């Protein structure tokens, strides 16, 4: 089959690579893609291309008709939608209406990510454990909620904010200022304990879990600075309690899928549960309706099962025929190389020099997130998160060393990265929480 992947970031390139390695997949097209699409194709000698280089250029991922048109032109039998914005805008509905299998939830089901308040309502109805919260429209309501839950304060924009909608602070004025800037907010109790991201491939009825991962949300070392879309990730979690994935499936994914079906809006796509493992048990921090970035760049290089077949089965409601996913017995780490200023006002246009492709280890990948070519054909930064540098190894420490060695081989003077991704886990410094 030929697969059209909609999006242009590191996540879409990790998806494209895993799809292209599936023997059932004969071609992958990333639209709009970025200069990294060709690099992947060149390096692995497998057909991955992007709309940047074709006559079909400049596809707008938010334009459902354009996505359908491109899928038809390519003869794609599966469309995989990467980012949340097209999902919330109903692009998956348009693709399905055109009779093409689509991996990605409907606009209604994507509200699990699109509205924090909707997600809270679904969780309440499904009995899924999550932080207590209040939905606030006025500053008076915000003040009451801040008083009720106390510091540290957690203030969330009710709507999509590109991973930057949440402020966690003990400074009440900062909490109030963020709430005022958001308009509609969800204020919730602070959840303590390590965070886990669990992704499940869902066909509306059944969910198939991927490996659990941990993401690093803050911009600065030792989890300081503002929240970002994610500065790094690793998988699997050596400190995870026994039976963690089964417990998340039972307490979170399965009841949520059942509740979404009950509402007449079955969830078909990737259900991403962001969880905190608190002393009182696991709690959902958030749902997303798509693969997480950068966890995907860490997780997918370990997948042995054919991703195309799995996503096609999910898109056609036939996951029942698919066995549990198989994984390589190694660890994987991804470090994000971001542009200076991210997540505020990233400095774009900075030159990037990558090591030659033939020097790459088979166990490292440089996925492009926000890159472009300038008029001279040189690679430049073109977004906040610029590169996702992934590596696999026999241990987390080995994967980490390999990822940082690959990062060190990149010359990107106007970029920065965190030096402590996966460090505590690699040093066995994260105690196993009791669930
Ligand atoms: P969200 O967009 O809801 O995932 O929030 C982004 C990040 O903010 C999470 O990954 C957490 O690190 C932090 N966060 C969100 N909600 C809470 C909470 N209730 N308690 C503590 N931290 C939170
Ligand atoms: N890794 C965080 C996200 O994708 O939202």
PDB file of N, CA and C and ligand atoms in Angstrom, residues 116 131 154 156 163 166 168 188-192 195 217-218 227 285-286 288, ligand 1:
ATOM      1  N   UNK A 116     -10.006  20.774  26.926  1.00  0.00           N
ATOM      2  CA  UNK A 116      -9.661  20.161  28.219  1.00  0.00           C
ATOM      3  C   UNK A 116     -10.933  19.835  28.992  1.00  0.00           C
ATOM      4  N   UNK A 131      -7.074  14.589  37.730  1.00  0.00           N
ATOM      5  CA  UNK A 131      -7.026  15.650  38.740  1.00  0.00           C
ATOM      6  C   UNK A 131      -8.407  16.300  38.889  1.00  0.00           C
ATOM      7  N   UNK A 154      -2.170  25.064  38.877  1.00  0.00           N
ATOM      8  CA  UNK A 154      -2.140  24.508  37.516  1.00  0.00           C
ATOM      9  C   UNK A 154      -3.246  25.193  36.722  1.00  0.00           C
ATOM     10  N   UNK A 156      -4.782  25.895  32.896  1.00  0.00           N
ATOM     11  CA  UNK A 156      -4.738  25.378  31.525  1.00  0.00           C
ATOM     12  C   UNK A 156      -5.675  26.153  30.609  1.00  0.00           C
ATOM     13  N   UNK A 163       1.014  22.917  22.933  1.00  0.00           N
ATOM     14  CA  UNK A 163       1.853  22.426  24.024  1.00  0.00           C
ATOM     15  C   UNK A 163       2.285  23.521  24.983  1.00  0.00           C
ATOM     16  N   UNK A 166      -0.286  25.416  29.226  1.00  0.00           N
ATOM     17  CA  UNK A 166      -0.366  25.090  30.655  1.00  0.00           C
ATOM     18  C   UNK A 166       0.710  25.850  31.424  1.00  0.00           C
ATOM     19  N   UNK A 168       2.250  25.948  35.297  1.00  0.00           N
ATOM     20  CA  UNK A 168       2.285  25.367  36.641  1.00  0.00           C
ATOM     21  C   UNK A 168       3.203  26.275  37.449  1.00  0.00           C
ATOM     22  N   UNK A 188      -6.757  23.153  37.905  1.00  0.00           N
ATOM     23  CA  UNK A 188      -6.864  21.843  38.555  1.00  0.00           C
ATOM     24  C   UNK A 188      -5.882  21.657  39.681  1.00  0.00           C
ATOM     25  N   UNK A 189      -6.109  20.601  40.436  1.00  0.00           N
ATOM     26  CA  UNK A 189      -5.207  20.299  41.540  1.00  0.00           C
ATOM     27  C   UNK A 189      -3.869  19.847  40.977  1.00  0.00           C
ATOM     28  N   UNK A 190      -2.824  20.103  41.710  1.00  0.00           N
ATOM     29  CA  UNK A 190      -1.474  19.731  41.307  1.00  0.00           C
ATOM     30  C   UNK A 190      -1.262  18.241  41.532  1.00  0.00           C
ATOM     31  N   UNK A 191      -0.707  17.567  40.514  1.00  0.00           N
ATOM     32  CA  UNK A 191      -0.429  16.138  40.624  1.00  0.00           C
ATOM     33  C   UNK A 191       1.068  15.929  40.775  1.00  0.00           C
ATOM     34  N   UNK A 192       1.424  15.192  41.807  1.00  0.00           N
ATOM     35  CA  UNK A 192       2.826  14.910  42.092  1.00  0.00           C
ATOM     36  C   UNK A 192       3.160  13.537  41.518  1.00  0.00           C
ATOM     37  N   UNK A 195       5.795  11.351  35.457  1.00  0.00           N
ATOM     38  CA  UNK A 195       4.823  11.337  34.348  1.00  0.00           C
ATOM     39  C   UNK A 195       5.162  10.249  33.347  1.00  0.00           C
ATOM     40  N   UNK A 217       9.050  18.063  29.493  1.00  0.00           N
ATOM     41  CA  UNK A 217       8.218  19.174  29.021  1.00  0.00           C
ATOM     42  C   UNK A 217       8.866  20.544  29.176  1.00  0.00           C
ATOM     43  N   UNK A 218       9.709  20.679  30.207  1.00  0.00           N
ATOM     44  CA  UNK A 218      10.237  22.024  30.468  1.00  0.00           C
ATOM     45  C   UNK A 218      11.429  22.333  29.569  1.00  0.00           C
ATOM     46  N   UNK A 227       6.978  25.506  30.039  1.00  0.00           N
ATOM     47  CA  UNK A 227       6.538  24.296  29.344  1.00  0.00           C
ATOM     48  C   UNK A 227       6.741  24.443  27.843  1.00  0.00           C
ATOM     49  N   UNK A 285      -3.292  13.258  33.222  1.00  0.00           N
ATOM     50  CA  UNK A 285      -2.975  14.690  33.169  1.00  0.00           C
ATOM     51  C   UNK A 285      -3.648  15.304  31.937  1.00  0.00           C
ATOM     52  N   UNK A 286      -3.607  14.569  30.844  1.00  0.00           N
ATOM     53  CA  UNK A 286      -4.227  15.069  29.610  1.00  0.00           C
ATOM     54  C   UNK A 286      -4.401  13.923  28.638  1.00  0.00           C
ATOM     55  N   UNK A 288      -4.294  13.336  24.394  1.00  0.00           N
ATOM     56  CA  UNK A 288      -4.087  13.897  23.075  1.00  0.00           C
ATOM     57  C   UNK A 288      -4.666  12.911  22.071  1.00  0.00           C
TER      58      UNK A 288
HETATM   59  P1  LIG B   1      -0.860  19.209  29.489  1.00  0.00           P
HETATM   60  O1  LIG B   1      -0.813  20.058  28.265  1.00  0.00           O
HETATM   61  O2  LIG B   1      -2.195  19.137  30.140  1.00  0.00           O
HETATM   62  O3  LIG B   1      -0.191  17.881  29.283  1.00  0.00           O
HETATM   63  O4  LIG B   1       0.161  19.841  30.523  1.00  0.00           O
HETATM   64  C1  LIG B   1       1.502  20.033  30.182  1.00  0.00           C
HETATM   65  C2  LIG B   1       2.372  19.688  31.357  1.00  0.00           C
HETATM   66  O5  LIG B   1       2.009  20.483  32.488  1.00  0.00           O
HETATM   67  C3  LIG B   1       2.205  18.254  31.850  1.00  0.00           C
HETATM   68  O6  LIG B   1       2.956  17.337  31.143  1.00  0.00           O
HETATM   69  C4  LIG B   1       2.675  18.396  33.277  1.00  0.00           C
HETATM   70  O7  LIG B   1       4.095  18.409  33.338  1.00  0.00           O
HETATM   71  C5  LIG B   1       2.155  19.744  33.664  1.00  0.00           C
HETATM   72  N1  LIG B   1       0.847  19.546  34.299  1.00  0.00           N
HETATM   73  C6  LIG B   1      -0.354  19.557  33.698  1.00  0.00           C
HETATM   74  N2  LIG B   1      -1.350  19.317  34.588  1.00  0.00           N
HETATM   75  C7  LIG B   1      -0.754  19.139  35.784  1.00  0.00           C
HETATM   76  C8  LIG B   1      -1.226  18.877  37.100  1.00  0.00           C
HETATM   77  N3  LIG B   1      -2.525  18.756  37.376  1.00  0.00           N
HETATM   78  N4  LIG B   1      -0.331  18.751  38.087  1.00  0.00           N
HETATM   79  C9  LIG B   1       1.004  18.881  37.823  1.00  0.00           C
HETATM   80  N5  LIG B   1       1.513  19.154  36.613  1.00  0.00           N
HETATM   81  C10 LIG B   1       0.660  19.284  35.600  1.00  0.00           C
END
